[in-house]
């Protein structure tokens, strides 16, 4: 035990903290007085709960305690909680000062307790051994997260927020909800029998397992117990007596007990539980995840239990109610003891001869006892996730064993004992250390049919003889290191998985082969003999095939063929003309043409994207009458084949993707031949018109994407498309607003980056309309009466400085299936970064992620998020030095830098498939990697923020990369997993490098990803860099991009890149309309509804940088949230609703322009968000090309069904062009699904900076109006407008006061 105080004595001292913040000095600091117990120092406090959150809001260690802690990094403090009762009463919290050598027994002595309990991630609670050292446990946990500075670990250990990840209890916490599943008990009035012959009497009653147990004596479980089996019986309420239930058993000799309860709630709880029991057909008891050390005694009265699940507990091997007692269940057949930290195989289990299935995975077992041979009836035996290297000979006695799971152990070869297990047909050895596949040994195991060897170190397959194997039908060799594979001896093989190896050549037998999956290899040849006549599925994508094998062309039953991402130059006519093929994927090859079709084919799905096609077969639509999906995006198509013979069309085509081709107006008439079209993508072509007569015939159209063309109008006949719910036509030359707001099902309209000049909003908008995006329309003029329809709530956060320099921060967060964590990270990460920059010059990026991980609180226990954060700054030691870009990321979000036109990846993808060292680490820590390559079946990521319950397999420590910026750096692209899965780095760079409008660039990236097959949430951020040779970003020195700086492809006004930063975001609020758009001279759009903000109409100062600043002082702009928050307060103080879309936040500064485009295409909600913040220097300039935007958003909320608008001038000198946009939720076919109720933010955005704690811990800031600057030449005119506005005197909500002057200013004659 280490020393804990400066006073005399062998160990730390103990004292109670007084009411003041500062406690008495520890140890002998005051004369060396020793406390009654010389072991530890205890500070007593009450931990008040906020809602359902049981974490303290902050640490309250006094100054003397802090001084004592600084004396030695081996010192620290541990928070010890009292019993966390279900009644949510305040817990008695004690702050214990100790050292890393202080054992749990000494802390227990100081507390007057017998035991100390440890809880990780709000989940299981285990009893600490007396010799375990709590503070060392905390420090080891922090080191495992990624902290490596002892002083920082000491500081983190003193933070009470850490209790959401690691917490100590003086008593074992217990919740009623958990006990309800184990048993219900109490003392109630009981009457036996259906008649009234018996009297009511108080008895102890227990509902446990499948039985009702009634004691013969009040308050006693001893003596005679009356047991009433409930399975097949019934439970019903008595009408004549209040709060009374009648329990009746099944059978001819049925018995009945009447029980009278004290309250309605108690009666209902017993009724629910008993109703579940009586309906059970099997005697199954699930006691998993309850931190049990022993079984409840009442459970042993249920003698009919056949299935017992004790997974994720801490069961003892001996003692009352321990594993030794399981033999009392005479009919037990299925027992699950996985994840119990057993360490050794319990010998008592070998005495349960009735067992047929036993799961003892993840228990740290290193050997099996010889007594295992007694389990003669065992049929399924799971031993995954242990440290086994061999099996005992006695295991061969289990002649009924048919399934043996040995995955994620330490086996180096196939266990020879398997030869004796004659009934064994399934052997799982995934995640072991096998380097050679011994086919000869496998041949001797003639009974085995299924072999799983995933995630080993297999390099080759060896066969000593030519003897064939006629038993193996399924083999899984995924994620190994094999270069050549010959399995021709496996004549009965039906299905083979060998993805993600290094295979150059593959040889198989085709006698029985039905499915072959060999994606992501280096295959140049695949040899199968004889021709696989039973083959139905063949997947060979991501290889190096130059031609399709002949045997594949002759496979008569082949239904699915995937040869995408290869080197194919031609497609054999026998493949396209196959009479069995239903799905053909040949995208990302080198096809110049397709063979003609002479006969009718049954093809339903055809993917031809990313080839070199100039035309499609003339008879494609005439012969492929079953074709429903065609993707020919990213080719060089100039025309489309006809689908009609005469006037009648038999086409069944429903989804047609033709984005990024050379199609002209001449292709439009051909589309009429597909009357069943539901999804049509024609983005990024050369369309100038869309004939009205043709569009009117596409009556079944649901989604239409015409963005990136040269259209000047949308035909009025779009009103005939009654089923249309999505219209995307951004980046065109449209000047007239189409008549789409009368469509009954329209949900999402995107007409951003066009040339709209006016728009009339009808009084009655369609009920389904969610969002309308008109951002980037610089000439848009709205009548004043139109402005009165909507309300605009402006909210902005501003920090006085950010690390004292001209700096910028950009981030993106992807929550996959949740949106709560991206929102929280968006709110907190910039604040955390600001604090960490001030504390450390080297580890601030890594610590930002680790602290943000902690700040997620209880929300981060079960949810996780990928994140990428980019920070542009000067070196601290030399403010005049070059700019450097620091990038940190976890998960699958990535940042790409465009340098001299070439992509430069800055991030590391932390996934099992793309990071071999991470996969190795996870395997060594005995995680279970499922067949879909997910850690414990949850996520493919190995590093994330949140998901603390998957520690230590999932870590928050980021990959950090720093690179100096140069004049050759043009763009910075940020995207989530869905974006980079469908666009290569080079393609993304080439697609947007020539665009000078970041809004159009970001939108284009997401549009391309959607058209290339993305069915998930996709997000893109574009940052246009402008770095001069001396790192100056002033306009007079900076290297500006060529071409017009404006955005629309037909912009006539030249403009320079933006001169200062701005923020665009949206909030939900209960007081105002359901969305708030913060507009500070930026543009923002949401493609599932619209939010847009753009730059000023006033003259700008010339751009200046940190080397050549201009007064006034710069302002750091950051919007902490761009999401819609729910009204249900979460445990971390913020709200969420997975059913609602959220908005990204983008900025651009004195040296960069930013735009974000986020498309929510699938799932329950937008599951990632973008954060952008930067420090800016205001500087006026002589010219501007910006105009207005309109924001319309409808929320389907119970409390607010209002529609919002926002119109704002680009007139704030501290803000400029930046954009963000979100696409709406879509089904797998690209269709938008209706949003559920939209819930609101719990606090007004403008008041967020005033909070001193929690997630809005930013310093006090000025309101946006306080920063408003008016040029002298317009000062009088603006004053007059303001005066007229005040005279009108309309009463508005407080939140409308910020926005009211802004639309009025637009009416000035600019």
PDB file of C-alpha atoms in Angstrom, residues 749-903:
ATOM      1  CA  UNK A 749     -38.003  19.365 -53.468  1.00  0.00           C
ATOM      2  CA  UNK A 750     -34.456  20.494 -54.187  1.00  0.00           C
ATOM      3  CA  UNK A 751     -34.123  23.418 -56.594  1.00  0.00           C
ATOM      4  CA  UNK A 752     -30.943  24.864 -55.137  1.00  0.00           C
ATOM      5  CA  UNK A 753     -28.166  26.408 -57.243  1.00  0.00           C
ATOM      6  CA  UNK A 754     -30.493  27.571 -59.995  1.00  0.00           C
ATOM      7  CA  UNK A 755     -31.618  30.977 -61.289  1.00  0.00           C
ATOM      8  CA  UNK A 756     -35.019  31.285 -59.668  1.00  0.00           C
ATOM      9  CA  UNK A 757     -36.202  34.870 -59.421  1.00  0.00           C
ATOM     10  CA  UNK A 758     -39.562  34.542 -57.744  1.00  0.00           C
ATOM     11  CA  UNK A 759     -41.797  32.039 -56.084  1.00  0.00           C
ATOM     12  CA  UNK A 760     -45.374  32.136 -54.925  1.00  0.00           C
ATOM     13  CA  UNK A 761     -46.121  29.897 -52.000  1.00  0.00           C
ATOM     14  CA  UNK A 762     -49.737  28.694 -51.970  1.00  0.00           C
ATOM     15  CA  UNK A 763     -51.727  29.238 -48.823  1.00  0.00           C
ATOM     16  CA  UNK A 764     -52.383  25.512 -48.425  1.00  0.00           C
ATOM     17  CA  UNK A 765     -49.223  23.475 -48.722  1.00  0.00           C
ATOM     18  CA  UNK A 766     -49.416  19.720 -49.269  1.00  0.00           C
ATOM     19  CA  UNK A 767     -49.561  17.867 -46.007  1.00  0.00           C
ATOM     20  CA  UNK A 768     -46.719  15.521 -46.935  1.00  0.00           C
ATOM     21  CA  UNK A 769     -44.239  18.296 -47.775  1.00  0.00           C
ATOM     22  CA  UNK A 770     -41.206  18.066 -45.539  1.00  0.00           C
ATOM     23  CA  UNK A 771     -38.575  20.309 -47.075  1.00  0.00           C
ATOM     24  CA  UNK A 772     -38.063  22.727 -49.926  1.00  0.00           C
ATOM     25  CA  UNK A 773     -34.490  23.702 -50.795  1.00  0.00           C
ATOM     26  CA  UNK A 774     -34.002  26.941 -52.726  1.00  0.00           C
ATOM     27  CA  UNK A 775     -30.513  27.807 -51.525  1.00  0.00           C
ATOM     28  CA  UNK A 776     -28.016  29.171 -54.002  1.00  0.00           C
ATOM     29  CA  UNK A 777     -30.626  31.063 -56.048  1.00  0.00           C
ATOM     30  CA  UNK A 778     -28.972  34.450 -55.933  1.00  0.00           C
ATOM     31  CA  UNK A 779     -31.657  36.355 -57.831  1.00  0.00           C
ATOM     32  CA  UNK A 780     -34.627  35.034 -55.930  1.00  0.00           C
ATOM     33  CA  UNK A 781     -37.152  37.764 -55.083  1.00  0.00           C
ATOM     34  CA  UNK A 782     -40.017  37.180 -52.683  1.00  0.00           C
ATOM     35  CA  UNK A 783     -42.993  39.432 -52.230  1.00  0.00           C
ATOM     36  CA  UNK A 784     -43.414  40.924 -48.791  1.00  0.00           C
ATOM     37  CA  UNK A 785     -46.754  39.214 -48.336  1.00  0.00           C
ATOM     38  CA  UNK A 786     -45.007  35.911 -48.859  1.00  0.00           C
ATOM     39  CA  UNK A 787     -42.612  36.625 -46.054  1.00  0.00           C
ATOM     40  CA  UNK A 788     -45.456  36.869 -43.583  1.00  0.00           C
ATOM     41  CA  UNK A 789     -46.278  33.218 -44.079  1.00  0.00           C
ATOM     42  CA  UNK A 790     -43.216  32.050 -42.234  1.00  0.00           C
ATOM     43  CA  UNK A 791     -41.181  32.786 -39.147  1.00  0.00           C
ATOM     44  CA  UNK A 792     -37.418  32.834 -38.976  1.00  0.00           C
ATOM     45  CA  UNK A 793     -35.547  32.174 -35.757  1.00  0.00           C
ATOM     46  CA  UNK A 794     -31.883  33.094 -35.958  1.00  0.00           C
ATOM     47  CA  UNK A 795     -29.398  31.531 -33.605  1.00  0.00           C
ATOM     48  CA  UNK A 796     -25.635  31.793 -33.624  1.00  0.00           C
ATOM     49  CA  UNK A 797     -22.821  30.957 -31.268  1.00  0.00           C
ATOM     50  CA  UNK A 798     -19.591  32.974 -31.292  1.00  0.00           C
ATOM     51  CA  UNK A 799     -16.419  32.438 -29.331  1.00  0.00           C
ATOM     52  CA  UNK A 800     -14.011  35.325 -28.915  1.00  0.00           C
ATOM     53  CA  UNK A 801     -11.071  33.336 -30.206  1.00  0.00           C
ATOM     54  CA  UNK A 802     -10.014  29.827 -31.014  1.00  0.00           C
ATOM     55  CA  UNK A 803      -6.490  29.058 -29.869  1.00  0.00           C
ATOM     56  CA  UNK A 804      -5.577  32.655 -30.729  1.00  0.00           C
ATOM     57  CA  UNK A 805      -5.219  32.322 -34.474  1.00  0.00           C
ATOM     58  CA  UNK A 806      -6.910  32.282 -37.840  1.00  0.00           C
ATOM     59  CA  UNK A 807      -8.064  28.716 -37.550  1.00  0.00           C
ATOM     60  CA  UNK A 808     -10.833  26.398 -38.640  1.00  0.00           C
ATOM     61  CA  UNK A 809     -12.447  23.169 -37.504  1.00  0.00           C
ATOM     62  CA  UNK A 810     -14.469  20.749 -39.625  1.00  0.00           C
ATOM     63  CA  UNK A 811     -15.989  17.467 -38.603  1.00  0.00           C
ATOM     64  CA  UNK A 812     -18.359  14.721 -39.631  1.00  0.00           C
ATOM     65  CA  UNK A 813     -20.012  12.109 -37.439  1.00  0.00           C
ATOM     66  CA  UNK A 814     -21.759   8.953 -38.605  1.00  0.00           C
ATOM     67  CA  UNK A 815     -23.895   7.070 -36.102  1.00  0.00           C
ATOM     68  CA  UNK A 816     -24.875   4.308 -38.544  1.00  0.00           C
ATOM     69  CA  UNK A 817     -28.224   3.388 -36.991  1.00  0.00           C
ATOM     70  CA  UNK A 818     -28.543   6.178 -34.416  1.00  0.00           C
ATOM     71  CA  UNK A 819     -28.643   9.942 -34.618  1.00  0.00           C
ATOM     72  CA  UNK A 820     -28.300  10.811 -30.936  1.00  0.00           C
ATOM     73  CA  UNK A 821     -24.538  10.441 -30.691  1.00  0.00           C
ATOM     74  CA  UNK A 822     -23.760  12.475 -33.834  1.00  0.00           C
ATOM     75  CA  UNK A 823     -25.852  15.266 -32.368  1.00  0.00           C
ATOM     76  CA  UNK A 824     -24.058  15.168 -29.046  1.00  0.00           C
ATOM     77  CA  UNK A 825     -20.653  15.117 -30.709  1.00  0.00           C
ATOM     78  CA  UNK A 826     -21.674  18.016 -32.873  1.00  0.00           C
ATOM     79  CA  UNK A 827     -22.590  19.996 -29.788  1.00  0.00           C
ATOM     80  CA  UNK A 828     -19.528  19.204 -27.722  1.00  0.00           C
ATOM     81  CA  UNK A 829     -16.491  18.467 -29.812  1.00  0.00           C
ATOM     82  CA  UNK A 830     -15.474  22.010 -30.735  1.00  0.00           C
ATOM     83  CA  UNK A 831     -15.695  23.074 -27.092  1.00  0.00           C
ATOM     84  CA  UNK A 832     -13.612  20.105 -26.037  1.00  0.00           C
ATOM     85  CA  UNK A 833     -11.035  20.860 -28.724  1.00  0.00           C
ATOM     86  CA  UNK A 834     -10.784  24.460 -27.561  1.00  0.00           C
ATOM     87  CA  UNK A 835     -10.106  23.307 -24.000  1.00  0.00           C
ATOM     88  CA  UNK A 836      -7.600  20.661 -25.043  1.00  0.00           C
ATOM     89  CA  UNK A 837      -5.654  23.058 -27.267  1.00  0.00           C
ATOM     90  CA  UNK A 838      -5.185  25.295 -24.262  1.00  0.00           C
ATOM     91  CA  UNK A 839      -3.967  22.380 -22.117  1.00  0.00           C
ATOM     92  CA  UNK A 840      -1.634  20.518 -24.463  1.00  0.00           C
ATOM     93  CA  UNK A 841       0.447  21.310 -27.518  1.00  0.00           C
ATOM     94  CA  UNK A 842       0.927  17.714 -28.639  1.00  0.00           C
ATOM     95  CA  UNK A 843      -1.890  15.395 -27.556  1.00  0.00           C
ATOM     96  CA  UNK A 844      -4.850  17.714 -27.912  1.00  0.00           C
ATOM     97  CA  UNK A 845      -6.416  15.961 -30.915  1.00  0.00           C
ATOM     98  CA  UNK A 846      -6.256  12.537 -29.312  1.00  0.00           C
ATOM     99  CA  UNK A 847      -7.475  13.868 -25.966  1.00  0.00           C
ATOM    100  CA  UNK A 848     -10.339  15.663 -27.717  1.00  0.00           C
ATOM    101  CA  UNK A 849     -11.686  12.328 -28.891  1.00  0.00           C
ATOM    102  CA  UNK A 850     -11.143  10.628 -25.553  1.00  0.00           C
ATOM    103  CA  UNK A 851     -12.847  13.405 -23.590  1.00  0.00           C
ATOM    104  CA  UNK A 852     -15.704  13.565 -26.093  1.00  0.00           C
ATOM    105  CA  UNK A 853     -16.058   9.833 -25.609  1.00  0.00           C
ATOM    106  CA  UNK A 854     -16.472  10.402 -21.878  1.00  0.00           C
ATOM    107  CA  UNK A 855     -18.877  13.299 -22.328  1.00  0.00           C
ATOM    108  CA  UNK A 856     -21.299  11.093 -24.239  1.00  0.00           C
ATOM    109  CA  UNK A 857     -22.364   9.866 -20.829  1.00  0.00           C
ATOM    110  CA  UNK A 858     -25.019   7.208 -20.628  1.00  0.00           C
ATOM    111  CA  UNK A 859     -25.913   7.629 -24.300  1.00  0.00           C
ATOM    112  CA  UNK A 860     -22.461   6.364 -25.198  1.00  0.00           C
ATOM    113  CA  UNK A 861     -22.874   3.131 -23.277  1.00  0.00           C
ATOM    114  CA  UNK A 862     -24.848   1.350 -25.991  1.00  0.00           C
ATOM    115  CA  UNK A 863     -24.593   3.677 -29.005  1.00  0.00           C
ATOM    116  CA  UNK A 864     -21.537   4.495 -31.105  1.00  0.00           C
ATOM    117  CA  UNK A 865     -20.438   6.862 -33.832  1.00  0.00           C
ATOM    118  CA  UNK A 866     -17.621   7.219 -36.343  1.00  0.00           C
ATOM    119  CA  UNK A 867     -16.006  10.647 -36.399  1.00  0.00           C
ATOM    120  CA  UNK A 868     -13.461  12.692 -38.326  1.00  0.00           C
ATOM    121  CA  UNK A 869     -12.200  16.067 -37.132  1.00  0.00           C
ATOM    122  CA  UNK A 870     -10.019  18.445 -39.174  1.00  0.00           C
ATOM    123  CA  UNK A 871      -8.248  21.353 -37.521  1.00  0.00           C
ATOM    124  CA  UNK A 872      -6.401  24.011 -39.558  1.00  0.00           C
ATOM    125  CA  UNK A 873      -4.052  26.153 -37.491  1.00  0.00           C
ATOM    126  CA  UNK A 874      -0.679  27.854 -37.179  1.00  0.00           C
ATOM    127  CA  UNK A 875       2.031  26.332 -35.079  1.00  0.00           C
ATOM    128  CA  UNK A 876       1.726  27.602 -31.518  1.00  0.00           C
ATOM    129  CA  UNK A 877       5.399  28.449 -31.218  1.00  0.00           C
ATOM    130  CA  UNK A 878       5.390  30.498 -34.431  1.00  0.00           C
ATOM    131  CA  UNK A 879       2.097  32.254 -35.259  1.00  0.00           C
ATOM    132  CA  UNK A 880       3.618  33.464 -38.528  1.00  0.00           C
ATOM    133  CA  UNK A 881       4.442  29.938 -39.643  1.00  0.00           C
ATOM    134  CA  UNK A 882       2.691  27.940 -42.329  1.00  0.00           C
ATOM    135  CA  UNK A 883      -0.781  26.555 -41.821  1.00  0.00           C
ATOM    136  CA  UNK A 884      -0.932  22.920 -40.819  1.00  0.00           C
ATOM    137  CA  UNK A 885      -3.844  20.538 -41.087  1.00  0.00           C
ATOM    138  CA  UNK A 886      -4.412  18.060 -38.283  1.00  0.00           C
ATOM    139  CA  UNK A 887      -6.849  15.229 -38.896  1.00  0.00           C
ATOM    140  CA  UNK A 888      -8.078  12.731 -36.317  1.00  0.00           C
ATOM    141  CA  UNK A 889     -10.614  10.014 -36.945  1.00  0.00           C
ATOM    142  CA  UNK A 890     -12.184   6.858 -35.628  1.00  0.00           C
ATOM    143  CA  UNK A 891     -14.446   4.495 -37.493  1.00  0.00           C
ATOM    144  CA  UNK A 892     -15.152   4.871 -41.184  1.00  0.00           C
ATOM    145  CA  UNK A 893     -15.452   8.648 -41.705  1.00  0.00           C
ATOM    146  CA  UNK A 894     -12.559   9.887 -43.837  1.00  0.00           C
ATOM    147  CA  UNK A 895     -10.884  13.120 -44.929  1.00  0.00           C
ATOM    148  CA  UNK A 896      -9.168  13.467 -48.328  1.00  0.00           C
ATOM    149  CA  UNK A 897      -6.894  16.333 -49.363  1.00  0.00           C
ATOM    150  CA  UNK A 898      -6.658  17.306 -53.025  1.00  0.00           C
ATOM    151  CA  UNK A 899      -3.036  18.267 -53.670  1.00  0.00           C
ATOM    152  CA  UNK A 900      -2.100  19.194 -57.240  1.00  0.00           C
ATOM    153  CA  UNK A 901      -5.209  17.389 -58.456  1.00  0.00           C
ATOM    154  CA  UNK A 902      -4.294  14.113 -56.745  1.00  0.00           C
ATOM    155  CA  UNK A 903      -6.067  12.605 -53.718  1.00  0.00           C
TER     156      UNK A 903
END
